[in-house]
Short mmCIF file of N, CA and C in Angstrom, two decimals:
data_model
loop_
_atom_site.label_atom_id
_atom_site.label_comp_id
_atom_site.label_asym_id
_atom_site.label_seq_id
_atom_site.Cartn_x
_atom_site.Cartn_y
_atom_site.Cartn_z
N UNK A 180 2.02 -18.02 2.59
CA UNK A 180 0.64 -17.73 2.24
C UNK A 180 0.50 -17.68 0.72
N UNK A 181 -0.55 -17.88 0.14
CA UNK A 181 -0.73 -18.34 -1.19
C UNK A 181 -2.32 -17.30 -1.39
N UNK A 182 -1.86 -16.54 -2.62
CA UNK A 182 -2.67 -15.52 -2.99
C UNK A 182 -3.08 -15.47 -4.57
N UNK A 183 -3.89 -15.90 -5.20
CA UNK A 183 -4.48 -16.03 -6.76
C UNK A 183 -3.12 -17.01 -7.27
N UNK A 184 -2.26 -17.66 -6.49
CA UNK A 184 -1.82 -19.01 -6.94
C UNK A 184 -0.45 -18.72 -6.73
N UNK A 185 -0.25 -17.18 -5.87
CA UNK A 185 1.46 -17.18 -5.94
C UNK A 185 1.78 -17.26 -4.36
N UNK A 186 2.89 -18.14 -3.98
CA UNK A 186 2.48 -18.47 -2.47
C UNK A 186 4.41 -17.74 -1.94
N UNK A 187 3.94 -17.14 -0.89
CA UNK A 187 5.37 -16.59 -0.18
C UNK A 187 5.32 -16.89 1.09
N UNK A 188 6.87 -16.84 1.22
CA UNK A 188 6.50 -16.93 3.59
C UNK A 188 7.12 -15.71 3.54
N UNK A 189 6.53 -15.29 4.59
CA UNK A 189 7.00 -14.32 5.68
C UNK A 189 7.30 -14.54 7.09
N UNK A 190 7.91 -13.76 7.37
CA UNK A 190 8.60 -13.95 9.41
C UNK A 190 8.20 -12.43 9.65
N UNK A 191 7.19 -12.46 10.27
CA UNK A 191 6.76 -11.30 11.31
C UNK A 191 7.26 -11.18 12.70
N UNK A 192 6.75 -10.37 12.93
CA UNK A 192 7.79 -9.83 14.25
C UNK A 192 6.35 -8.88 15.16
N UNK A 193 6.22 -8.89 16.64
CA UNK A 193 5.77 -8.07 17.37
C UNK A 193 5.57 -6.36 17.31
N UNK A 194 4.76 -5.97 17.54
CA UNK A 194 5.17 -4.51 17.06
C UNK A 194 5.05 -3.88 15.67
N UNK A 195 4.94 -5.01 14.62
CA UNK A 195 4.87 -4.08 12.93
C UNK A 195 3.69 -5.26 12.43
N UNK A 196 2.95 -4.28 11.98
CA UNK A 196 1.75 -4.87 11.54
C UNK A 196 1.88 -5.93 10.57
N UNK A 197 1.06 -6.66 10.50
CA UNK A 197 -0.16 -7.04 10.92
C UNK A 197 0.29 -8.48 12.20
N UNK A 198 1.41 -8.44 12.71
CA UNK A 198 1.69 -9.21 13.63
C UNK A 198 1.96 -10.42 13.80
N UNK A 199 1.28 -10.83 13.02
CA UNK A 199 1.72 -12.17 12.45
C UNK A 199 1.98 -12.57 11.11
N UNK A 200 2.38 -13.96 10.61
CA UNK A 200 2.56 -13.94 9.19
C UNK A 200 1.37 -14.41 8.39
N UNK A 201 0.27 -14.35 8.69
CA UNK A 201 -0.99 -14.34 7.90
C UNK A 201 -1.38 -13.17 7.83
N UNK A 202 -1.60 -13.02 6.63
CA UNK A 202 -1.91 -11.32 6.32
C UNK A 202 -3.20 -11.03 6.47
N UNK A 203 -3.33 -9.99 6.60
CA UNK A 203 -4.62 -9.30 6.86
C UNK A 203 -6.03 -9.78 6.23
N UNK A 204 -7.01 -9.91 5.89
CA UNK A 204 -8.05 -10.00 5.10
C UNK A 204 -7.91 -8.69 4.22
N UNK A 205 -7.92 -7.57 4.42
CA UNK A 205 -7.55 -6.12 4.56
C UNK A 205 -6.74 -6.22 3.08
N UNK A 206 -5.34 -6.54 3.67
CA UNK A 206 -4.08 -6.53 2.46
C UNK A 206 -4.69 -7.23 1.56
N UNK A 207 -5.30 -8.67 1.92
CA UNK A 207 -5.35 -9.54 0.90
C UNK A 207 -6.34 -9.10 -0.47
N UNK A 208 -7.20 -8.50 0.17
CA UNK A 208 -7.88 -7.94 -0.66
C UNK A 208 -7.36 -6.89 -1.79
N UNK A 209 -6.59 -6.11 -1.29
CA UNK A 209 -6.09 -4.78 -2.26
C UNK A 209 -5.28 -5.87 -2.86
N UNK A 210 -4.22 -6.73 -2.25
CA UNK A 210 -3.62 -7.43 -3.57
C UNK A 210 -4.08 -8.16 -4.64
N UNK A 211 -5.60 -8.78 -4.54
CA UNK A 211 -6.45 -9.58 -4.96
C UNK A 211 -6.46 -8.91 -6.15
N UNK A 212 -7.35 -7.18 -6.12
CA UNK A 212 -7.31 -6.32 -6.70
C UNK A 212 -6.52 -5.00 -7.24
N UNK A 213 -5.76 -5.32 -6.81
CA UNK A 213 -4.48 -4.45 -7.88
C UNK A 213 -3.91 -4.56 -8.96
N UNK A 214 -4.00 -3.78 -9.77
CA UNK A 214 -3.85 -3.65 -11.43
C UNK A 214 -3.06 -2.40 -11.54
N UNK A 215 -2.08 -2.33 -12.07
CA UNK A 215 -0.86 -1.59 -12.18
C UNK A 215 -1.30 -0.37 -13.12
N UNK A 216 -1.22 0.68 -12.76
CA UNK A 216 -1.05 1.76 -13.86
C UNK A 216 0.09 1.75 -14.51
N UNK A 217 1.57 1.73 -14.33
CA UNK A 217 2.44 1.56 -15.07
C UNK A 217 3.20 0.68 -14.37
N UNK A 218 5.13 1.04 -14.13
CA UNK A 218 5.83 -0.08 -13.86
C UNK A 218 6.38 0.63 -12.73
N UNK A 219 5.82 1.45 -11.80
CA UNK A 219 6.38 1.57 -10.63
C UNK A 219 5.27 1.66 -9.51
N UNK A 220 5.70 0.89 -8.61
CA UNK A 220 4.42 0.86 -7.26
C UNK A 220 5.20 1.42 -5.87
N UNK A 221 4.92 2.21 -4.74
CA UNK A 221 5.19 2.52 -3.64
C UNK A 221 4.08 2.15 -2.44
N UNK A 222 4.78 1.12 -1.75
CA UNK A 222 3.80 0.61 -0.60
C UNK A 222 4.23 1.25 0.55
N UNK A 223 3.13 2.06 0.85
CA UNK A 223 3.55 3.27 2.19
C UNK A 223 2.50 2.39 3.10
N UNK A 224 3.98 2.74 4.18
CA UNK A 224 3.80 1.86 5.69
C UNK A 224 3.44 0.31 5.49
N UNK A 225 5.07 0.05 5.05
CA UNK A 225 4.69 -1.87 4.05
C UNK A 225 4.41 -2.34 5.41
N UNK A 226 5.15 -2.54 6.48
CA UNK A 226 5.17 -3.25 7.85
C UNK A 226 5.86 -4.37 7.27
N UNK A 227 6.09 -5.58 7.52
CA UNK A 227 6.61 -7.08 7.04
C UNK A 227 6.76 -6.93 5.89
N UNK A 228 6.04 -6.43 4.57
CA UNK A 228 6.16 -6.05 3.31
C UNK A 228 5.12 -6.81 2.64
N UNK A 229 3.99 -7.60 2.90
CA UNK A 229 3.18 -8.51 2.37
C UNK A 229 2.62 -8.11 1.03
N UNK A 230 2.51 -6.70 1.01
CA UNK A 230 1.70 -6.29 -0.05
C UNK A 230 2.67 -5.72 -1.04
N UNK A 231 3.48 -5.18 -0.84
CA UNK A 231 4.56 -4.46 -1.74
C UNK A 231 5.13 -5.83 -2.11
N UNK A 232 5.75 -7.06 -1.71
CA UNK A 232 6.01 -8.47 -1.83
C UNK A 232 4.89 -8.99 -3.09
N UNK A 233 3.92 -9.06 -2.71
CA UNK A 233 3.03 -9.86 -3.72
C UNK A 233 2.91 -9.04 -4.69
N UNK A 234 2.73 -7.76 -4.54
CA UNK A 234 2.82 -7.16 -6.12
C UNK A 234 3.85 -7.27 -6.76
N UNK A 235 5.30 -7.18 -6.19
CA UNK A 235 6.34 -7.56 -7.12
C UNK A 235 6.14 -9.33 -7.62
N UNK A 236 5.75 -10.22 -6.95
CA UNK A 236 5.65 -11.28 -7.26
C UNK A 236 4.65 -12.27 -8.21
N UNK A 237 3.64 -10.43 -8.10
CA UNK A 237 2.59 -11.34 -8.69
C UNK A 237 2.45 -10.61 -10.40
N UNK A 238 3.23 -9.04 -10.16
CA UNK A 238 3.69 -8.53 -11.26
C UNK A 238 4.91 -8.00 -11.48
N UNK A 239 5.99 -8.94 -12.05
CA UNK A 239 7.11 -9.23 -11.89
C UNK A 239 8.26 -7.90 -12.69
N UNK A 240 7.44 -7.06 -13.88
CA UNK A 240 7.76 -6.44 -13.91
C UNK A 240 7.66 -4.57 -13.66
N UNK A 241 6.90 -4.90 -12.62
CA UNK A 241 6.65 -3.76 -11.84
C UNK A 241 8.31 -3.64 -10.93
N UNK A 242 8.46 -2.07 -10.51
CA UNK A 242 9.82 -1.37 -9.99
C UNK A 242 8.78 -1.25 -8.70
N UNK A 243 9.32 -1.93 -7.57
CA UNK A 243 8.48 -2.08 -5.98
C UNK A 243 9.29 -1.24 -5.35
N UNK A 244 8.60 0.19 -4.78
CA UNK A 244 9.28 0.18 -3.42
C UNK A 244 9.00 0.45 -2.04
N UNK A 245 8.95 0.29 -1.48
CA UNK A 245 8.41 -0.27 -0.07
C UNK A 245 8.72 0.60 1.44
N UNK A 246 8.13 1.91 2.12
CA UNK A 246 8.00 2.49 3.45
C UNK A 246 7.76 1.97 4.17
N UNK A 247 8.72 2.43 5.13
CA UNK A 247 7.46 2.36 6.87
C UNK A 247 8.88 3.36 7.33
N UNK A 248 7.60 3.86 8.49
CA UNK A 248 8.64 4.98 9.43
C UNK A 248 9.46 3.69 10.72
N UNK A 249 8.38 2.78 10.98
CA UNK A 249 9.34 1.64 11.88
C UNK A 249 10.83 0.84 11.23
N UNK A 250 11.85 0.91 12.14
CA UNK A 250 12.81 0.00 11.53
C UNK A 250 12.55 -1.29 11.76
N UNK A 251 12.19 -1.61 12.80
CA UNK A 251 11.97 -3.08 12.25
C UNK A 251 11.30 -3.41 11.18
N UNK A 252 10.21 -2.91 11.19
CA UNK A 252 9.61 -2.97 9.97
C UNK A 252 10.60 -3.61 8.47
N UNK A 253 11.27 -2.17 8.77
CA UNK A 253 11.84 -2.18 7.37
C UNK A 253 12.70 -3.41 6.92
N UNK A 254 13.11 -3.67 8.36
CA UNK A 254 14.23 -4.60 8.56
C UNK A 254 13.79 -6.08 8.62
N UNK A 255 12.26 -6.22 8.50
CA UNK A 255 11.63 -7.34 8.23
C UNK A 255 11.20 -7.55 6.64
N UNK A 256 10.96 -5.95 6.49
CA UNK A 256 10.38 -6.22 4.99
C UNK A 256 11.82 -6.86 3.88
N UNK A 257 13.40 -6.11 3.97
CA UNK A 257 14.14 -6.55 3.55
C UNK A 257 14.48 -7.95 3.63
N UNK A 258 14.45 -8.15 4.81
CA UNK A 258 14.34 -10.02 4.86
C UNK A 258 13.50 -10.71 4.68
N UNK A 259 12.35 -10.44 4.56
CA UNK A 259 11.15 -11.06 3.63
C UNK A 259 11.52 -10.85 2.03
N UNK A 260 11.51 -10.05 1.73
CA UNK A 260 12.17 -9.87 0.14
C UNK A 260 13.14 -10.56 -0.15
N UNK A 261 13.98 -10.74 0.59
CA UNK A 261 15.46 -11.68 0.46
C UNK A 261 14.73 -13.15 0.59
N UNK A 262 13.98 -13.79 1.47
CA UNK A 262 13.46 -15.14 1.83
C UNK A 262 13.00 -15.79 0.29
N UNK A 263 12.04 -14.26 -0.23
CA UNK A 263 11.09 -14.58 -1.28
C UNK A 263 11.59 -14.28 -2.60
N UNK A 264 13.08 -14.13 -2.79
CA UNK A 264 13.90 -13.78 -3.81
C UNK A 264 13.61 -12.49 -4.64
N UNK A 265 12.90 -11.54 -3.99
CA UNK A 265 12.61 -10.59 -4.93
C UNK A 265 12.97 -9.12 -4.83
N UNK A 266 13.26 -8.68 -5.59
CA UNK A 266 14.16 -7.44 -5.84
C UNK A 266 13.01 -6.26 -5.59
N UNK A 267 13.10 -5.85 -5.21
CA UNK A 267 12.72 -4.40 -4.42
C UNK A 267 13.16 -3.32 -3.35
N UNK A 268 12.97 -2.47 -3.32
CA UNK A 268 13.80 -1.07 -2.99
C UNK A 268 13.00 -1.10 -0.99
N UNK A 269 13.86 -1.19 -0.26
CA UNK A 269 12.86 -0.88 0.85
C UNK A 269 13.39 0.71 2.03
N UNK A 270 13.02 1.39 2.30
CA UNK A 270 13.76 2.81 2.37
C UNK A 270 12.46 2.76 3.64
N UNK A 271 13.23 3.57 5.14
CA UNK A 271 12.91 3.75 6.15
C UNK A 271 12.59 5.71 6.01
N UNK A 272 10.99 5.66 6.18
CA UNK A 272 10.69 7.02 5.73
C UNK A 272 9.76 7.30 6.25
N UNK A 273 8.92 8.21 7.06
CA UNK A 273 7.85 9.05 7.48
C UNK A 273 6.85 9.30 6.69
N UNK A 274 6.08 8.55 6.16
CA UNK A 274 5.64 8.60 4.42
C UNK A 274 6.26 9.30 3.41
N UNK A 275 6.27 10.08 2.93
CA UNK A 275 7.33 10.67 1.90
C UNK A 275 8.50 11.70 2.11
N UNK A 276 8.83 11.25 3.49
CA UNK A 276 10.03 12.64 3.95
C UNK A 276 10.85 12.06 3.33
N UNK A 277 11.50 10.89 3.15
CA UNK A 277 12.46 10.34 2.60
C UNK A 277 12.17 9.88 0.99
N UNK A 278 11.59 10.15 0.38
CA UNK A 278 10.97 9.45 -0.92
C UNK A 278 11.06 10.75 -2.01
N UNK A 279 11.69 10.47 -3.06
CA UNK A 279 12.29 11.71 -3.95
C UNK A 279 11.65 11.80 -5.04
N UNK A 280 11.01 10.49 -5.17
CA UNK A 280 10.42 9.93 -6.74
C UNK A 280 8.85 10.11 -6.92
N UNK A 281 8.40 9.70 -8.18
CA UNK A 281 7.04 9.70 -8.46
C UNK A 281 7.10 8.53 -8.74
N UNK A 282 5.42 7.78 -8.85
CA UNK A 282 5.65 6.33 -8.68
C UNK A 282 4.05 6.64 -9.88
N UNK A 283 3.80 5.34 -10.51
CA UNK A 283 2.30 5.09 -11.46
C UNK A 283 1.56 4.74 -10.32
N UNK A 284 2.16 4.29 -9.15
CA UNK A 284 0.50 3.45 -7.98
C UNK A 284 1.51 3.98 -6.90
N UNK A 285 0.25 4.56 -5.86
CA UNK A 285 1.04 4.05 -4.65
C UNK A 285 -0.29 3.36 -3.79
N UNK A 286 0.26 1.99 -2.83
CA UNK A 286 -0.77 1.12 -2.33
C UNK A 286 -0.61 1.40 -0.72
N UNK A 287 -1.59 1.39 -0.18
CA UNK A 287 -1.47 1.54 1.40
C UNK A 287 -2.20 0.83 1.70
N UNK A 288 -2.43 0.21 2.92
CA UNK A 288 -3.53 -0.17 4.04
C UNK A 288 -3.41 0.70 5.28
N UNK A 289 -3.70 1.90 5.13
CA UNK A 289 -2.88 3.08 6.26
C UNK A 289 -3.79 2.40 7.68
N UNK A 290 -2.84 2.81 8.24
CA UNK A 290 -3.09 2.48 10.44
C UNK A 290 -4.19 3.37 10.52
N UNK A 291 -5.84 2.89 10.40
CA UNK A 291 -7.00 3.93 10.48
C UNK A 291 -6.58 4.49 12.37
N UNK A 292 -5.86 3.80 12.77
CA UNK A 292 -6.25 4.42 14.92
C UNK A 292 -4.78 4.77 14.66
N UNK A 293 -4.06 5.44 13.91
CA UNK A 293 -3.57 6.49 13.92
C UNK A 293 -4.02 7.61 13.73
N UNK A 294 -5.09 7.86 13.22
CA UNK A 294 -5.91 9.16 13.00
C UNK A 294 -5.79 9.75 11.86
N UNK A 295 -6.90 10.90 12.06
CA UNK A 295 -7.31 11.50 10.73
C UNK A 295 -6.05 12.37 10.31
N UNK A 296 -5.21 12.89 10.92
CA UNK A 296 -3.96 13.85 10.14
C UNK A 296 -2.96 12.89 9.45
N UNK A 297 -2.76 11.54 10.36
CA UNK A 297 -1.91 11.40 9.53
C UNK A 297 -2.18 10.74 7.99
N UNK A 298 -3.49 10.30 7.93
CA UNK A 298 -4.07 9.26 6.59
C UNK A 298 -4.13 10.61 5.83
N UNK A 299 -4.76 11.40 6.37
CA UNK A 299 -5.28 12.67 5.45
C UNK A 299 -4.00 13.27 4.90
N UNK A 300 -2.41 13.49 5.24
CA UNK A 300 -1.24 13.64 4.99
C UNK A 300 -0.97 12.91 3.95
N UNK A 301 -0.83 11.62 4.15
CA UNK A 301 -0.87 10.10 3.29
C UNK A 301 -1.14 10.39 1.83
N UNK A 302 -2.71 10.83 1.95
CA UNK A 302 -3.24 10.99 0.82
C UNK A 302 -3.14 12.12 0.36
N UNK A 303 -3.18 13.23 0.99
CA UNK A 303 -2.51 14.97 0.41
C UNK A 303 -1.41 14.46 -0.39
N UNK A 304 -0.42 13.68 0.28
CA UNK A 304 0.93 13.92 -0.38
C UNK A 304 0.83 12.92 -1.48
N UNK A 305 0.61 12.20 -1.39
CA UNK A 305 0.69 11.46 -2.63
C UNK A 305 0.13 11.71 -3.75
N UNK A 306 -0.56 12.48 -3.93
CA UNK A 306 -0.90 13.30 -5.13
C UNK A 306 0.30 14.06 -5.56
N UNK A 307 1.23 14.48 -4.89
CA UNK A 307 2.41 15.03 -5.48
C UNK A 307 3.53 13.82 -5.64
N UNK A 308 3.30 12.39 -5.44
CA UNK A 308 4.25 11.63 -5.19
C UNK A 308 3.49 10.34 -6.47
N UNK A 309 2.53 10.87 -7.40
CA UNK A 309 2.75 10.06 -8.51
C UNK A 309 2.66 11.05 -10.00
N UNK A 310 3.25 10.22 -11.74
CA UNK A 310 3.19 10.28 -11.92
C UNK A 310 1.45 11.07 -12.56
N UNK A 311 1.48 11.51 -14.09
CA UNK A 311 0.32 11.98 -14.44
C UNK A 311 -0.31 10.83 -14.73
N UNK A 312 -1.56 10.35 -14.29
CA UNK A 312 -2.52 9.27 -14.79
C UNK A 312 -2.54 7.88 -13.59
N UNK A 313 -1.52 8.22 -12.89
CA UNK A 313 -1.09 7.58 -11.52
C UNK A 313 -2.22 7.27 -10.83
N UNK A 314 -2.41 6.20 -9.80
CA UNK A 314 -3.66 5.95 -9.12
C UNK A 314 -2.80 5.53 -7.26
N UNK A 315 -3.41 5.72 -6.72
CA UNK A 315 -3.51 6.20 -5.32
C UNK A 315 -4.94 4.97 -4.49
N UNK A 316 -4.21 3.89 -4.37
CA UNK A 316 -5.13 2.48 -4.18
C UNK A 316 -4.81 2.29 -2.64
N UNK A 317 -5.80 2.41 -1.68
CA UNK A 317 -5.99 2.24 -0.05
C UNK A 317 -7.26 1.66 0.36
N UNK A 318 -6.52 0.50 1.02
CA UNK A 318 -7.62 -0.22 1.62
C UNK A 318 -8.43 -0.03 2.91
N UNK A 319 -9.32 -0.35 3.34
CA UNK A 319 -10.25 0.09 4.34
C UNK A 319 -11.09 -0.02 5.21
N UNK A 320 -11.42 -0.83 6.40
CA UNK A 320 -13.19 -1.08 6.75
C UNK A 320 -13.89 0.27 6.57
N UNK A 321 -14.76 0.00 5.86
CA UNK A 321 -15.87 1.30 5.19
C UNK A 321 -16.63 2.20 6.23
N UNK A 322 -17.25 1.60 7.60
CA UNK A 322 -17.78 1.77 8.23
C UNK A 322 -16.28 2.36 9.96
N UNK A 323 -15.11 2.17 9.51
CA UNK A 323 -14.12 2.05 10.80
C UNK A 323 -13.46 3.02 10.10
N UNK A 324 -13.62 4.28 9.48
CA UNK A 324 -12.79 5.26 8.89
C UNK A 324 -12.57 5.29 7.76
N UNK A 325 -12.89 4.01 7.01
CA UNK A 325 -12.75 4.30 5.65
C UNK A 325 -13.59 5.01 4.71
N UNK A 326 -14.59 5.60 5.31
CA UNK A 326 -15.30 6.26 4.37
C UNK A 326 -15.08 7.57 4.57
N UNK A 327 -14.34 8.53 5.69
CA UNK A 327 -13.60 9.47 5.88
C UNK A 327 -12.92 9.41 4.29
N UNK A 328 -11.71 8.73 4.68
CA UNK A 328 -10.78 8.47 3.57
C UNK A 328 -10.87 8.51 2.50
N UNK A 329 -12.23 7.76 1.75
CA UNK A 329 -13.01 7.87 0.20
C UNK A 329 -13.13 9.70 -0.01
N UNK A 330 -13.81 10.41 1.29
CA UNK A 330 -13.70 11.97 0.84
C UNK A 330 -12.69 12.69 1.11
N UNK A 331 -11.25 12.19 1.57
CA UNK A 331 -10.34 12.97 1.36
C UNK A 331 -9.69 12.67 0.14
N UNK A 332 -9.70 10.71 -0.57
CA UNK A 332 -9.39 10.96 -2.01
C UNK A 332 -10.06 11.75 -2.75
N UNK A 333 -11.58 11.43 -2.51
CA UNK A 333 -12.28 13.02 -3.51
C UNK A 333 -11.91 14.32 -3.59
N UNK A 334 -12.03 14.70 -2.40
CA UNK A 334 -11.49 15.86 -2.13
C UNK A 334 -10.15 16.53 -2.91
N UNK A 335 -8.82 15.64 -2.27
CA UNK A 335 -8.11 15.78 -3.10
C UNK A 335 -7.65 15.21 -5.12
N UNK A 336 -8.18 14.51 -4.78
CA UNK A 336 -7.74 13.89 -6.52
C UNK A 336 -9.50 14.11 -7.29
N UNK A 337 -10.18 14.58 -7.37
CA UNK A 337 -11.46 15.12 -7.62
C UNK A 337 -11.84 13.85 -8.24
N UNK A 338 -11.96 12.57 -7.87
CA UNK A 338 -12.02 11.48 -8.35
C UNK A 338 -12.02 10.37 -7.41
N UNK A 339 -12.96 9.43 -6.37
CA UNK A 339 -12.41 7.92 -6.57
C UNK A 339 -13.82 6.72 -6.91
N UNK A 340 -13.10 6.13 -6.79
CA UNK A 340 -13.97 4.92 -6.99
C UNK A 340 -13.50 3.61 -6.13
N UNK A 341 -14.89 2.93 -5.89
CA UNK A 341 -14.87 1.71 -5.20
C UNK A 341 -14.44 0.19 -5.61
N UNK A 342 -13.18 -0.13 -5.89
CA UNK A 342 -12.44 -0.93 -6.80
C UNK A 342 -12.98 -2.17 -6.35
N UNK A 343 -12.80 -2.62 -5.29
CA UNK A 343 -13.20 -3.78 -4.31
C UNK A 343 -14.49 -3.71 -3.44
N UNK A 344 -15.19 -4.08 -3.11
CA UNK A 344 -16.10 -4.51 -1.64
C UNK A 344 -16.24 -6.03 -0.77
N UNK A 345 -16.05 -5.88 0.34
CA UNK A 345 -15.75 -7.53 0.70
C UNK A 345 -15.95 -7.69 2.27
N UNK A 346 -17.10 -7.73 2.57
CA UNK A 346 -17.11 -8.02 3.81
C UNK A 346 -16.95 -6.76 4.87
N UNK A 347 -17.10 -5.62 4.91
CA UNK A 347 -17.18 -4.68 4.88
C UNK A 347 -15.86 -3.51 4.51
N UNK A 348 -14.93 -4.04 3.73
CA UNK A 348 -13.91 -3.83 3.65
C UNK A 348 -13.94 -3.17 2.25
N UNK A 349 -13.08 -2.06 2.06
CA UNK A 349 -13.30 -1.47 0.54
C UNK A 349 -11.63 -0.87 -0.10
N UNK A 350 -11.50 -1.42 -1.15
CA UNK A 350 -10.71 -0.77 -1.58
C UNK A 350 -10.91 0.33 -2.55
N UNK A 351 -10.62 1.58 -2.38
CA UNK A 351 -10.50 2.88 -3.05
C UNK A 351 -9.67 3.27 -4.33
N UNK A 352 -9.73 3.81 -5.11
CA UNK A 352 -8.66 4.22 -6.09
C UNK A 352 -9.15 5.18 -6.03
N UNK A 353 -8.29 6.31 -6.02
CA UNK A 353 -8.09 8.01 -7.47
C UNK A 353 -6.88 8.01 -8.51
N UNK A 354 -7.41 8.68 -9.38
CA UNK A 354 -6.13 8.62 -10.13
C UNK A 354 -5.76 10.03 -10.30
N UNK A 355 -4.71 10.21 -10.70
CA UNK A 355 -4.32 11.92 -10.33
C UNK A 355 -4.10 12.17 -12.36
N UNK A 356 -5.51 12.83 -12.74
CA UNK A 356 -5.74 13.07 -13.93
C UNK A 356 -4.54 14.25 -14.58
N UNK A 357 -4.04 14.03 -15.52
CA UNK A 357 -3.01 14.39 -16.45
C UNK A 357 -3.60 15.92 -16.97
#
């Protein structure tokens, strides 16, 4: 797949999102629009890795590293990274049970029909899981839970904004002010 001119394959697998190897409209979008706060990004719940993948690829010197609580998952995202030659960290984790570090971005497209505790977790924690000035970028249908989500970034990071709009799809930022 080929995204603002940088093109990768992927091998998806049954069971880890988005199911096949055409990515989401969803992903494509937050990658469209992602702009790095500094040089480290964390893609919680990568699935195949499409998005944590194109940001290392499309900003080469960004430090990628890449969740999901599924092993296959993980075990797809590593071999997608290997296919697409690119160096990134991929770690099998419960959103941040396993994750030690602070990151400048962390990017999600969180599972909205997993429900409200666990997105609302997602985003609680990651306010403790970036740097100061750090931004917290999740994509969304606006009208299918994502506008829940816009007031739990408020809520917690007293801050977001509407980075993207596209078809009813929105990408969010907060940044966790210094």
């Amino acid at each position: 797949q080929t995204i603002c001119g940088v093109s990768l394959s992927f091998t998806a697998v049954s069971g880890v999102f988005s199911f096949e190897t055409k990515i989401d409209k969803a992903s494509e979008i937050l990658i469209k629009s992602f702009n790095p706060s500094g040089k480290s990004v964390l893609d919680v719940g990568c699935g195949f890795g499409p998005i944590g993948l194109f940001i290392k690829a499309m900003h080469p010197d960004q430090t990628v590293y890449m969740c999901d609580i599924n092993n296959r998952a993980v075990q797809y995202a590593i071999s997608n990274a290997q296919k697409n030659n690119l160096n990134v960290n991929v770690i099998k984790s419960d959103l941040y049970s396993d994750i030690s570090t602070s990151f400048d971005d962390i990017v999600s497209n969180p599972p909205i029909a997993t429900g409200k505790k666990l997105n609302t977790k997602l985003i609680n924690e990651a306010f403790d899981h970036l740097h100061p000035n750090g931004a917290l970028w999740l994509v969304a249908f606006h009208n299918k839970g994502g506008s829940s989500l816009k007031k739990i970034m408020e809520s917690r990071f007293g801050n977001v904004e509407d980075i993207e709009k596209s078809g009813g799809i929105r990408v969010y930022r907060s940044i966790k002010n210094a």
